[in-house]
């Protein structure tokens, strides 16, 4: 147990609890030798091991070590005992930006200043091949002077974990901030997805509420895929135009970081802190027609882990809005991707189907034996966490009757790797 006043690893005097994450507690602490203020993230090894999160923590550590930027929360050192991991971090005295915005929207020049810092941090991260993938207000901390510190790289992926097609295949991030292609498509470009989240953040800072919100997760996803949002009347025209370019549902036409940096609204007062700082100026906001942030009780809390903790038989159809052909099926699996791929190959061989394409988490199965025309099935494996996957099965060619028959034969054969078929409440 960590107690206030206790000395940790003969070096840090522990202070108050600053916050709590999924598997960690964060404490304020002081380096006894240097007097430096730090934040210490204490992670329980047992809990994370059970949840299969060790890889994620290692990733967080390696990513945070990689990036050095004044707006990225710095990692000083990592220490471990038998049961705990201690991550010593730069202390962000102002805490979460979320708490500030929950009290009301920010003034335009303050919002722009935060956004400038965020874009500058992302520029450096992306150049280094690091993508955050879970950018949201709760991951933006503020230092003593109101300066931005981007934290929580827990879900970020390094460029070398990309699949052969150069796209990420992990379904993660936080629904309200997640880009449409992360929800809908096969793979996505981490940089483009981060830019979308930056757009959501800019909107939130200026509006005091989320651009895409709905009590129904599926409806929220639909709004995201259509980029269906409205700007409050106080949004300046330049901001509306910029948001239109950032919140572009098509990642190929979405604005890039370098173009954002050339934008005239973005460039205003660049590098100079607004006069009203260090105190963050909060504007009162009255929004009778939409829920404000504070009322919304952290809607963005549903992340990949919550998806797992939802009951089995979970209907994931809404996670793939826009791709809803009737003969598509999906199942969840608690097996690692490699085991899923092996099983799919084995079942395919037994059913006289050939694997004609294999690309990371994607398999194309084709078979014509005993049929008039060739049937093609695409199997797409999406990673939620390393030990939780969603597999999507689609007809790519051939007639529906042959496909249906193959599907019916395949379903029982896959039982060893299936946790739940989509819409199957019996599981
Ligand atoms: P995390 O597990 O990183 O999500 O951290 C949980 C909470 O602890 C955050 O939401 C913050 O409120 C607080 N926190 C985390 N890191 C720091 C830090 N470096 N400085 C100040 N507060 C922090």
CSV table of N, CA, C and O and ligand atoms in Angstrom, one decimal, residues 17-28 38-41 43 60 64 73-74 88-96 99 136 138-142 149 151-153 298, ligand 1:
chain,number,residue,atom,x,y,z
A,17,UNK,N,-3.1,11.4,-3.7
A,17,UNK,CA,-3.5,10.6,-4.9
A,17,UNK,C,-4.0,11.7,-5.9
A,17,UNK,O,-4.9,12.5,-5.5
A,18,UNK,N,-3.5,11.6,-7.1
A,18,UNK,CA,-3.9,12.6,-8.1
A,18,UNK,C,-5.0,12.1,-8.9
A,18,UNK,O,-5.9,12.8,-9.4
A,19,UNK,N,-5.0,10.8,-9.1
A,19,UNK,CA,-6.0,10.3,-10.0
A,19,UNK,C,-5.9,8.8,-10.2
A,19,UNK,O,-4.9,8.2,-9.7
A,20,UNK,N,-6.9,8.2,-10.8
A,20,UNK,CA,-6.9,6.8,-11.0
A,20,UNK,C,-7.2,6.4,-12.4
A,20,UNK,O,-8.2,6.9,-12.9
A,21,UNK,N,-6.4,5.5,-13.0
A,21,UNK,CA,-6.7,5.1,-14.4
A,21,UNK,C,-7.3,3.7,-14.3
A,21,UNK,O,-7.7,3.2,-13.3
A,22,UNK,N,-7.2,3.0,-15.4
A,22,UNK,CA,-7.8,1.7,-15.5
A,22,UNK,C,-7.1,0.7,-14.6
A,22,UNK,O,-7.8,0.0,-13.9
A,23,UNK,N,-5.8,0.7,-14.6
A,23,UNK,CA,-5.1,-0.3,-13.7
A,23,UNK,C,-4.0,0.4,-12.9
A,23,UNK,O,-3.1,-0.3,-12.4
A,24,UNK,N,-4.1,1.7,-12.8
A,24,UNK,CA,-3.0,2.4,-12.1
A,24,UNK,C,-3.6,3.5,-11.2
A,24,UNK,O,-4.7,4.0,-11.4
A,25,UNK,N,-2.8,3.8,-10.2
A,25,UNK,CA,-3.0,5.0,-9.4
A,25,UNK,C,-1.9,5.9,-9.6
A,25,UNK,O,-0.8,5.5,-9.7
A,26,UNK,N,-2.3,7.2,-9.6
A,26,UNK,CA,-1.2,8.2,-9.9
A,26,UNK,C,-1.1,9.1,-8.6
A,26,UNK,O,-2.1,9.7,-8.1
A,27,UNK,N,0.1,9.2,-8.1
A,27,UNK,CA,0.3,10.0,-6.9
A,27,UNK,C,1.3,11.2,-7.2
A,27,UNK,O,2.1,11.1,-8.1
A,28,UNK,N,1.1,12.2,-6.4
A,28,UNK,CA,2.0,13.3,-6.4
A,28,UNK,C,3.2,12.8,-5.6
A,28,UNK,O,3.0,12.2,-4.6
A,38,UNK,N,7.1,15.4,-9.0
A,38,UNK,CA,6.9,14.4,-10.0
A,38,UNK,C,5.5,13.8,-9.8
A,38,UNK,O,4.9,14.0,-8.7
A,39,UNK,N,5.1,13.0,-10.7
A,39,UNK,CA,3.8,12.2,-10.6
A,39,UNK,C,4.3,10.8,-10.7
A,39,UNK,O,5.1,10.5,-11.6
A,40,UNK,N,3.8,9.9,-9.8
A,40,UNK,CA,4.2,8.5,-9.9
A,40,UNK,C,3.0,7.6,-10.2
A,40,UNK,O,2.0,7.7,-9.5
A,41,UNK,N,3.1,6.9,-11.3
A,41,UNK,CA,2.0,6.0,-11.7
A,41,UNK,C,2.4,4.7,-11.1
A,41,UNK,O,3.4,4.1,-11.4
A,43,UNK,N,1.5,0.8,-10.9
A,43,UNK,CA,0.7,-0.2,-11.6
A,43,UNK,C,0.9,-1.5,-10.9
A,43,UNK,O,2.0,-1.9,-10.6
A,60,UNK,N,3.4,1.6,-23.7
A,60,UNK,CA,3.2,3.0,-23.2
A,60,UNK,C,4.6,3.5,-22.7
A,60,UNK,O,5.0,4.7,-23.0
A,64,UNK,N,6.5,6.6,-24.5
A,64,UNK,CA,6.8,7.9,-23.8
A,64,UNK,C,8.2,8.2,-23.7
A,64,UNK,O,8.6,9.3,-23.7
A,73,UNK,N,3.9,14.8,-22.1
A,73,UNK,CA,4.3,14.5,-20.7
A,73,UNK,C,5.6,13.6,-20.7
A,73,UNK,O,5.6,12.5,-21.2
A,74,UNK,N,6.6,14.1,-20.0
A,74,UNK,CA,7.9,13.4,-20.0
A,74,UNK,C,7.9,12.3,-19.0
A,74,UNK,O,7.4,12.4,-17.9
A,88,UNK,N,7.8,7.1,-13.2
A,88,UNK,CA,7.9,8.5,-12.7
A,88,UNK,C,7.8,9.4,-13.8
A,88,UNK,O,8.5,9.3,-14.8
A,89,UNK,N,6.8,10.3,-13.7
A,89,UNK,CA,6.4,11.2,-14.8
A,89,UNK,C,6.6,12.7,-14.4
A,89,UNK,O,6.5,13.0,-13.2
A,90,UNK,N,6.7,13.5,-15.4
A,90,UNK,CA,6.6,14.9,-15.2
A,90,UNK,C,5.3,15.2,-14.5
A,90,UNK,O,4.3,14.6,-14.8
A,91,UNK,N,5.3,16.2,-13.6
A,91,UNK,CA,4.1,16.5,-12.8
A,91,UNK,C,3.4,17.6,-13.5
A,91,UNK,O,4.0,18.7,-13.8
A,92,UNK,N,2.1,17.4,-13.8
A,92,UNK,CA,1.3,18.5,-14.5
A,92,UNK,C,0.4,19.0,-13.4
A,92,UNK,O,-0.7,18.5,-13.1
A,93,UNK,N,0.8,20.2,-12.9
A,93,UNK,CA,0.1,20.7,-11.7
A,93,UNK,C,-1.3,21.1,-12.0
A,93,UNK,O,-2.2,21.0,-11.1
A,94,UNK,N,-1.6,21.5,-13.2
A,94,UNK,CA,-3.0,21.9,-13.5
A,94,UNK,C,-4.0,20.8,-13.6
A,94,UNK,O,-5.2,21.0,-13.7
A,95,UNK,N,-3.5,19.6,-13.7
A,95,UNK,CA,-4.4,18.4,-13.8
A,95,UNK,C,-5.0,18.3,-15.2
A,95,UNK,O,-4.4,18.8,-16.2
A,96,UNK,N,-6.2,17.7,-15.2
A,96,UNK,CA,-6.8,17.4,-16.5
A,96,UNK,C,-7.5,18.6,-17.1
A,96,UNK,O,-8.2,19.3,-16.3
A,99,UNK,N,-11.4,18.8,-16.6
A,99,UNK,CA,-12.1,19.4,-15.5
A,99,UNK,C,-12.3,20.9,-15.7
A,99,UNK,O,-13.3,21.5,-15.2
A,136,UNK,N,-8.0,12.5,-26.4
A,136,UNK,CA,-9.2,13.0,-25.8
A,136,UNK,C,-8.9,14.0,-24.7
A,136,UNK,O,-7.8,14.0,-24.3
A,138,UNK,N,-9.5,14.0,-21.6
A,138,UNK,CA,-9.0,13.4,-20.4
A,138,UNK,C,-7.5,13.1,-20.5
A,138,UNK,O,-6.9,12.9,-19.4
A,139,UNK,N,-7.0,13.0,-21.6
A,139,UNK,CA,-5.5,12.7,-21.8
A,139,UNK,C,-4.7,14.0,-22.0
A,139,UNK,O,-3.5,13.9,-22.3
A,140,UNK,N,-5.3,15.1,-21.8
A,140,UNK,CA,-4.6,16.4,-22.0
A,140,UNK,C,-4.5,17.0,-20.6
A,140,UNK,O,-5.5,17.3,-19.9
A,141,UNK,N,-3.2,17.1,-20.1
A,141,UNK,CA,-3.0,17.6,-18.8
A,141,UNK,C,-2.4,19.0,-19.0
A,141,UNK,O,-2.0,19.4,-20.1
A,142,UNK,N,-2.5,19.8,-17.9
A,142,UNK,CA,-2.1,21.2,-18.0
A,142,UNK,C,-1.0,21.4,-16.9
A,142,UNK,O,-1.1,20.9,-15.8
A,149,UNK,N,0.2,19.3,-21.8
A,149,UNK,CA,1.0,18.0,-21.7
A,149,UNK,C,0.1,16.9,-22.2
A,149,UNK,O,-0.8,16.5,-21.5
A,151,UNK,N,-0.8,13.2,-22.5
A,151,UNK,CA,-0.4,12.0,-21.7
A,151,UNK,C,-1.1,10.7,-22.2
A,151,UNK,O,-1.8,10.8,-23.2
A,152,UNK,N,-0.8,9.7,-21.5
A,152,UNK,CA,-1.5,8.4,-21.8
A,152,UNK,C,-1.3,7.8,-23.2
A,152,UNK,O,-2.2,7.7,-23.9
A,153,UNK,N,-0.1,7.5,-23.4
A,153,UNK,CA,0.2,6.9,-24.7
A,153,UNK,C,-0.1,5.4,-24.6
A,153,UNK,O,0.4,4.6,-25.4
A,298,UNK,N,-18.7,12.0,-18.3
A,298,UNK,CA,-17.6,11.3,-19.0
A,298,UNK,C,-18.2,10.2,-20.0
A,298,UNK,O,-17.9,9.0,-19.8
B,1,LIG,P1,-3.9,7.8,-16.1
B,1,LIG,O1,-3.8,6.5,-15.5
B,1,LIG,O2,-2.7,8.2,-16.9
B,1,LIG,O3,-5.2,8.0,-16.9
B,1,LIG,O4,-4.0,8.9,-14.9
B,1,LIG,C1,-5.1,9.0,-14.1
B,1,LIG,C2,-5.3,10.4,-13.6
B,1,LIG,O5,-4.2,10.8,-12.8
B,1,LIG,C3,-5.3,11.4,-14.7
B,1,LIG,O6,-6.6,11.5,-15.3
B,1,LIG,C4,-4.9,12.7,-14.0
B,1,LIG,O7,-6.0,13.3,-13.3
B,1,LIG,C5,-3.9,12.2,-13.0
B,1,LIG,N1,-2.5,12.3,-13.5
B,1,LIG,C6,-1.9,11.4,-14.3
B,1,LIG,N2,-0.7,11.7,-14.6
B,1,LIG,C7,-0.5,12.9,-14.1
B,1,LIG,C8,0.6,13.9,-14.0
B,1,LIG,N3,1.7,13.6,-14.7
B,1,LIG,N4,0.5,15.0,-13.3
B,1,LIG,C9,-0.7,15.3,-12.7
B,1,LIG,N5,-1.8,14.4,-12.7
B,1,LIG,C10,-1.7,13.3,-13.4
